[in-house]
Short mmCIF file of C-alpha atoms in Angstrom, two decimals:
data_model
loop_
_atom_site.label_atom_id
_atom_site.label_comp_id
_atom_site.label_asym_id
_atom_site.label_seq_id
_atom_site.Cartn_x
_atom_site.Cartn_y
_atom_site.Cartn_z
CA MET A 1 -7.22 15.61 1.84
CA ARG A 2 -9.10 14.04 -0.83
CA VAL A 3 -7.07 10.73 -1.70
CA LEU A 4 -7.67 8.47 -4.97
CA ILE A 5 -7.17 5.02 -4.32
CA THR A 6 -6.85 2.60 -7.67
CA GLY A 7 -7.41 -0.95 -6.76
CA ALA A 8 -9.47 -0.14 -4.14
CA ALA A 9 -11.28 -4.02 -4.35
CA GLY A 10 -7.90 -5.29 -5.16
CA ASN A 11 -5.81 -6.95 -2.25
CA LEU A 12 -2.99 -4.54 -1.08
CA GLY A 13 -5.74 -0.96 -2.03
CA SER A 14 -8.42 -3.19 -0.21
CA PHE A 15 -6.61 -2.91 3.11
CA LEU A 16 -5.37 0.61 2.68
CA SER A 17 -8.69 1.76 2.10
CA HIS A 18 -9.92 -0.19 5.53
CA ARG A 19 -7.11 1.11 6.79
CA MET A 20 -8.06 4.71 6.13
CA LEU A 21 -11.84 4.19 6.75
CA GLY A 22 -12.93 7.10 9.66
CA SER A 23 -9.72 9.14 9.30
CA ARG A 24 -9.67 13.20 8.54
CA HIS A 25 -9.67 12.08 4.62
CA HIS A 26 -12.01 11.57 1.99
CA LEU A 27 -11.53 8.35 0.04
CA ASN A 28 -12.40 7.81 -3.80
CA LEU A 29 -12.13 4.30 -3.96
CA MET A 30 -11.56 3.64 -8.03
CA VAL A 31 -13.13 0.45 -9.15
CA HIS A 32 -13.27 -1.48 -12.61
CA ARG A 33 -15.24 -4.85 -12.67
CA THR A 34 -14.81 -6.11 -8.89
CA PRO A 35 -17.10 -4.26 -6.73
CA LEU A 36 -16.26 -3.01 -3.20
CA PRO A 37 -17.46 -4.87 -0.48
CA GLN A 38 -20.94 -3.33 1.04
CA HIS A 39 -19.64 -2.12 4.43
CA LEU A 40 -16.66 -0.28 2.53
CA ALA A 41 -18.86 1.28 -0.45
CA CYS A 42 -21.29 2.60 2.42
CA SER A 43 -18.56 4.26 4.57
CA ASP A 44 -19.02 7.95 5.38
CA ASN A 45 -15.93 9.26 3.68
CA VAL A 46 -16.20 6.91 0.80
CA THR A 47 -16.92 8.11 -3.05
CA VAL A 48 -17.15 5.24 -5.34
CA VAL A 49 -15.70 6.16 -8.87
CA ARG A 50 -16.06 3.74 -11.62
CA ALA A 51 -13.23 4.15 -14.18
CA ASP A 52 -11.23 2.25 -16.61
CA LEU A 53 -7.72 2.94 -17.28
CA SER A 54 -7.60 2.17 -20.28
CA ARG A 55 -10.08 4.52 -21.34
CA PRO A 56 -8.16 8.19 -20.40
CA ALA A 57 -12.09 9.78 -21.24
CA THR A 58 -13.41 8.08 -18.05
CA LEU A 59 -10.32 9.02 -15.79
CA PRO A 60 -11.54 12.90 -15.05
CA ALA A 61 -14.22 12.36 -13.08
CA ALA A 62 -12.32 10.12 -10.56
CA LEU A 63 -9.58 12.67 -10.27
CA ARG A 64 -12.07 16.08 -9.36
CA ASP A 65 -10.69 17.39 -6.60
CA VAL A 66 -8.26 14.94 -5.55
CA ASP A 67 -5.10 15.66 -3.64
CA VAL A 68 -3.18 12.76 -3.60
CA VAL A 69 -3.58 9.60 -5.74
CA VAL A 70 -2.30 5.94 -4.68
CA HIS A 71 -1.57 3.44 -7.77
CA PHE A 72 -2.38 0.34 -6.66
CA ALA A 73 -4.33 -1.02 -9.98
CA GLY A 74 -2.78 -3.88 -12.00
CA ARG A 75 -3.48 -7.31 -13.23
CA LEU A 76 -1.95 -10.29 -11.83
CA PHE A 77 -2.06 -14.06 -12.55
CA ALA A 78 -2.65 -14.33 -16.16
CA PRO A 79 -1.02 -16.42 -18.71
CA ARG A 80 1.90 -15.10 -20.92
CA PRO A 81 2.29 -11.70 -18.57
CA GLU A 82 4.90 -10.45 -21.16
CA THR A 83 1.69 -10.25 -23.27
CA PHE A 84 -0.03 -7.61 -21.58
CA LEU A 85 1.90 -5.88 -18.56
CA HIS A 86 3.22 -2.96 -21.25
CA GLU A 87 -0.26 -1.97 -21.42
CA THR A 88 -1.14 -2.79 -17.80
CA ASN A 89 1.89 -1.74 -15.79
CA VAL A 90 3.10 1.12 -17.99
CA ALA A 91 0.26 2.82 -20.57
CA TYR A 92 -2.14 2.73 -17.35
CA VAL A 93 0.42 4.22 -15.60
CA HIS A 94 0.83 6.85 -18.61
CA ASN A 95 -2.88 7.29 -18.85
CA LEU A 96 -3.54 8.13 -15.08
CA VAL A 97 -0.51 10.07 -14.78
CA ASP A 98 -1.61 12.50 -17.45
CA ALA A 99 -4.91 12.85 -16.22
CA SER A 100 -3.58 13.13 -12.52
CA ILE A 101 -1.79 16.71 -14.02
CA SER A 102 -4.71 17.66 -16.12
CA ALA A 103 -6.98 17.28 -12.65
CA GLY A 104 -4.41 19.27 -10.68
CA ALA A 105 -3.54 16.23 -8.38
CA GLY A 106 -0.94 17.40 -5.81
CA LYS A 107 0.95 14.34 -5.13
CA PHE A 108 0.92 10.59 -6.96
CA ILE A 109 1.89 7.53 -4.96
CA LEU A 110 2.78 4.97 -7.01
CA ILE A 111 3.23 0.65 -5.37
CA SER A 112 6.27 -0.60 -6.65
CA PHE A 113 9.02 -2.89 -5.47
CA PRO A 114 12.53 -3.20 -5.39
CA HIS A 115 13.49 -5.98 -7.95
CA VAL A 116 13.44 -2.53 -10.72
CA GLU A 117 16.96 -1.96 -9.59
CA GLY A 118 17.62 -5.43 -10.61
CA GLU A 119 19.71 -8.72 -8.27
CA SER A 120 20.48 -6.89 -4.59
CA THR A 121 22.14 -7.95 -1.29
CA PRO A 122 22.70 -7.58 1.52
CA GLU A 123 26.17 -6.64 0.54
CA ASN A 124 24.81 -4.83 -2.65
CA PRO A 125 21.58 -3.40 -1.48
CA ALA A 126 19.06 -1.30 -3.74
CA GLN A 127 19.26 2.25 -3.16
CA THR A 128 16.97 4.94 -5.02
CA SER A 129 17.88 4.53 -8.50
CA LEU A 130 15.88 4.20 -12.08
CA GLN A 131 19.08 2.89 -13.83
CA GLY A 132 18.27 -0.79 -12.97
CA TYR A 133 18.12 -3.87 -15.51
CA PRO A 134 15.64 -6.26 -14.08
CA ASN A 135 15.26 -9.51 -16.10
CA SER A 136 11.64 -10.05 -15.53
CA VAL A 137 8.62 -8.39 -17.45
CA HIS A 138 7.14 -7.64 -13.92
CA ALA A 139 10.15 -5.61 -12.88
CA GLN A 140 10.59 -4.20 -16.47
CA THR A 141 7.45 -2.69 -16.76
CA ARG A 142 7.20 -1.10 -13.35
CA LEU A 143 10.68 0.41 -13.78
CA ALA A 144 9.24 2.31 -17.33
CA ALA A 145 6.01 3.45 -14.77
CA GLU A 146 8.23 4.81 -12.72
CA LYS A 147 10.56 6.65 -15.19
CA TYR A 148 7.44 7.33 -16.81
CA LEU A 149 5.90 9.52 -13.43
CA PHE A 150 9.12 11.18 -12.98
CA LYS A 151 9.36 12.73 -16.56
CA ALA A 152 5.80 13.37 -16.97
CA SER A 153 5.42 15.52 -13.60
CA ALA A 154 9.08 17.49 -13.81
CA GLY A 155 7.56 21.23 -14.17
CA THR A 156 3.72 20.11 -12.57
CA LYS A 157 2.71 20.61 -9.26
CA LEU A 158 2.01 16.76 -9.03
CA ILE A 159 4.23 15.66 -6.64
CA PRO A 160 5.92 11.90 -7.69
CA THR A 161 6.56 9.41 -5.03
CA VAL A 162 7.34 5.64 -4.98
CA LEU A 163 6.79 3.37 -2.85
CA ARG A 164 8.90 0.15 -3.00
CA PRO A 165 8.20 -2.41 -0.64
CA GLY A 166 9.75 -5.92 -0.01
CA MET A 167 7.45 -8.98 0.42
CA ILE A 168 3.81 -7.34 2.87
CA TYR A 169 3.17 -10.44 4.90
CA ALA A 170 -0.16 -10.79 7.13
CA ARG A 171 -2.87 -13.01 6.84
CA GLY A 172 -5.44 -12.30 4.05
CA VAL A 173 -2.00 -11.16 1.28
CA LEU A 174 -2.63 -13.44 -1.22
CA MET A 175 0.79 -14.56 -1.35
CA ILE A 176 1.08 -15.28 1.92
CA ASP A 177 -2.03 -17.04 2.21
CA ALA A 178 -1.78 -19.46 -0.94
CA ALA A 179 1.67 -19.99 0.62
CA ARG A 180 -0.25 -21.60 3.77
CA TRP A 181 -2.42 -23.34 1.61
CA LEU A 182 0.07 -24.87 -0.29
CA LEU A 183 2.54 -25.63 2.55
CA GLN A 184 -0.40 -27.38 4.64
CA ARG A 185 -1.28 -29.58 1.55
CA ARG A 186 2.60 -30.39 1.05
CA LEU A 187 2.25 -28.51 -2.75
CA LEU A 188 4.92 -25.68 -2.01
CA GLY A 189 8.29 -26.23 -3.00
CA VAL A 190 11.45 -23.59 -3.83
CA TRP A 191 14.59 -23.85 -5.50
CA SER A 192 17.88 -24.76 -3.58
CA ASP A 193 20.25 -22.08 -3.76
CA PRO A 194 19.56 -19.14 -1.58
CA THR A 195 17.36 -16.23 -3.22
CA TRP A 196 17.81 -13.20 -0.35
CA ILE A 197 14.19 -11.14 0.37
CA HIS A 198 13.43 -8.10 1.80
CA LEU A 199 10.19 -8.74 3.99
CA ILE A 200 7.76 -5.93 5.73
CA SER A 201 4.78 -6.49 7.89
CA LEU A 202 1.21 -5.19 5.95
CA THR A 203 0.90 -2.88 9.49
CA ASP A 204 4.12 -1.12 8.74
CA PHE A 205 3.85 -0.81 4.45
CA LEU A 206 0.20 0.48 5.72
CA ASP A 207 1.96 2.78 8.19
CA ALA A 208 4.37 4.11 5.42
CA THR A 209 1.93 4.44 2.82
CA ILE A 210 -0.40 6.96 5.06
CA ALA A 211 3.00 8.65 6.17
CA ALA A 212 3.69 9.22 2.42
CA ILE A 213 0.05 10.40 2.04
CA GLU A 214 -0.18 13.29 4.69
CA ASN A 215 4.02 14.22 4.76
CA SER A 216 3.92 17.47 2.25
CA ARG A 217 7.57 17.08 1.94
CA ALA A 218 7.53 13.16 0.67
CA SER A 219 8.70 12.66 -2.55
CA GLY A 220 11.19 10.80 -4.55
CA ILE A 221 11.52 6.80 -3.96
CA TYR A 222 11.99 4.76 -0.97
CA ASN A 223 12.44 1.35 0.10
CA LEU A 224 10.31 0.04 2.31
CA GLY A 225 11.49 -3.05 4.93
CA ASP A 226 12.20 -4.10 7.65
CA GLU A 227 15.63 -4.83 9.72
CA LYS A 228 16.36 -8.00 9.19
CA PRO A 229 16.63 -9.57 5.55
CA MET A 230 16.42 -13.46 4.86
CA THR A 231 16.50 -15.92 1.98
CA LEU A 232 13.22 -16.84 0.73
CA GLN A 233 14.20 -20.46 2.30
CA THR A 234 14.78 -19.32 5.81
CA PHE A 235 10.96 -17.45 5.16
CA LEU A 236 9.15 -20.52 3.82
CA ASP A 237 10.77 -23.01 6.68
CA ARG A 238 10.15 -20.46 9.10
CA LEU A 239 6.39 -20.24 8.03
CA ALA A 240 5.94 -23.85 7.74
CA GLN A 241 7.00 -24.32 11.52
CA HIS A 242 4.85 -21.44 12.72
CA TRP A 243 1.93 -22.93 11.05
CA GLY A 244 3.01 -26.48 11.78
CA CYS A 245 3.43 -27.75 8.46
CA ALA A 246 6.38 -29.68 6.93
CA GLN A 247 8.72 -27.50 4.82
CA ALA A 248 8.89 -26.52 1.58
CA TRP A 249 10.45 -29.29 -0.55
CA ARG A 250 13.44 -28.71 -2.81
CA ALA A 251 13.51 -29.04 -6.58
CA PRO A 252 15.83 -28.12 -9.35
CA VAL A 253 15.50 -24.64 -10.84
CA PRO A 254 14.00 -26.61 -14.62
CA ALA A 255 11.11 -28.00 -12.74
CA PHE A 256 9.42 -24.73 -11.92
CA TYR A 257 9.90 -23.22 -15.49
CA LEU A 258 8.56 -26.34 -16.89
CA ALA A 259 5.26 -26.23 -14.04
CA ALA A 260 4.87 -22.59 -14.88
CA SER A 261 4.92 -23.50 -18.83
CA MET A 262 2.46 -26.22 -17.94
CA VAL A 263 -0.30 -24.17 -15.64
CA GLU A 264 0.47 -21.20 -18.30
CA LEU A 265 -0.83 -23.16 -21.21
CA THR A 266 -4.17 -25.08 -19.11
CA SER A 267 -4.92 -21.32 -18.48
CA ALA A 268 -4.40 -19.88 -21.72
CA LEU A 269 -6.90 -23.34 -23.17
CA LEU A 270 -9.40 -23.00 -20.14
CA ARG A 271 -9.62 -19.58 -19.69
CA THR A 272 -8.60 -19.53 -16.34
CA PRO A 273 -6.38 -17.49 -13.97
CA ALA A 274 -2.79 -18.47 -14.01
CA PRO A 275 -1.09 -18.89 -9.91
CA LEU A 276 2.28 -19.51 -11.58
CA THR A 277 4.21 -18.48 -14.82
CA ARG A 278 7.36 -18.28 -16.01
CA ASP A 279 7.97 -14.66 -15.18
CA PHE A 280 6.51 -15.23 -11.89
CA ILE A 281 9.80 -17.21 -11.17
CA ARG A 282 12.29 -14.90 -13.05
CA ILE A 283 11.07 -12.62 -10.61
CA GLY A 284 11.07 -14.67 -7.61
CA ARG A 285 14.76 -15.99 -8.26
CA ALA A 286 15.81 -12.85 -8.01
CA SER A 287 17.71 -11.37 -4.69
CA TYR A 288 16.44 -8.20 -3.44
CA VAL A 289 17.41 -6.20 -0.43
CA ALA A 290 17.25 -2.77 -0.23
CA ASP A 291 18.56 0.50 1.62
CA THR A 292 15.98 1.82 3.97
CA LYS A 293 17.19 4.88 5.40
CA ARG A 294 15.24 7.10 3.31
CA MET A 295 11.95 5.83 4.92
CA LYS A 296 13.15 5.46 8.35
CA ASP A 297 14.43 9.35 8.14
CA GLU A 298 11.30 10.52 6.58
CA LEU A 299 8.12 8.28 6.85
CA LEU A 300 8.41 5.75 9.52
CA PRO A 301 11.52 6.07 12.15
CA SER A 302 10.73 3.07 13.56
CA LEU A 303 8.65 -0.07 12.76
CA THR A 304 5.75 -2.03 14.66
CA PHE A 305 7.31 -5.26 13.59
CA PRO A 306 11.48 -4.99 12.71
CA ASP A 307 11.69 -8.39 11.91
CA LEU A 308 9.78 -11.79 11.19
CA GLU A 309 10.08 -13.26 14.54
CA SER A 310 7.72 -10.13 16.36
CA GLY A 311 5.77 -9.90 13.16
CA LEU A 312 4.34 -13.75 13.18
CA ILE A 313 1.41 -12.73 15.45
CA LEU A 314 -0.21 -11.78 12.29
CA LEU A 315 0.76 -14.74 10.68
#
């Protein structure tokens, strides 16, 4: 098959691109401003395609003869995400889905997250619903993108597929590397009240994504997660222990919103990235635990790393 990967120079997109090098599939790796590493761009089964998701006229060439689209591309770490996420998370997906249908692509895989259903816990796990009520702009806009994918593909040959992974962990994953850097400098804090999270190792996330690409019957929504959800506080404390660092300090919730406001203001004034925003706090405080039965039945019957303890070797 010919597989188009958007955001191929980004964090998760580049991991999937590397994993699929040398496979029997041909990869169209889409880039916009950030170039691909030379060894990736020059691989035998790779074609580098330059396109701009905000300009639909640039998309047909990238989608020519493509069988499967895997969409990672987006924008992070910028101040006031509420001012641009409706464009980057929704309008860009509209453009890519419409172009995929016009090009005759067979499947569209949208990488999303379980937060789109709103708060979920071990007692009330997220299912595969499109009727969530999340409180963060990140989750609201991604849910809108999911809805458009299913609506637009109805009655066409395009098979809509959504993967909702929990927190992906391994060395090289940006959020994990940032946590390590901050913990080592005693700069990482977290609120005291427990927030549930559902983890999945990078290895298992990539295996599930490739299974969704290759399984012609895979369609609809899949939650991706391991066997043992835990609280964010427990996760960070276990990371600190594993890395030989002091635990993340605890602080009241308002302190995090104040810090995020200061970071966003500074970033806006200096035109620099914003590693912390108020919307990051909103989505970070939302508990998410998902029912992964469909993943096990149709994509990944067994996990390489079924829990964090077995997956610590990746860190």
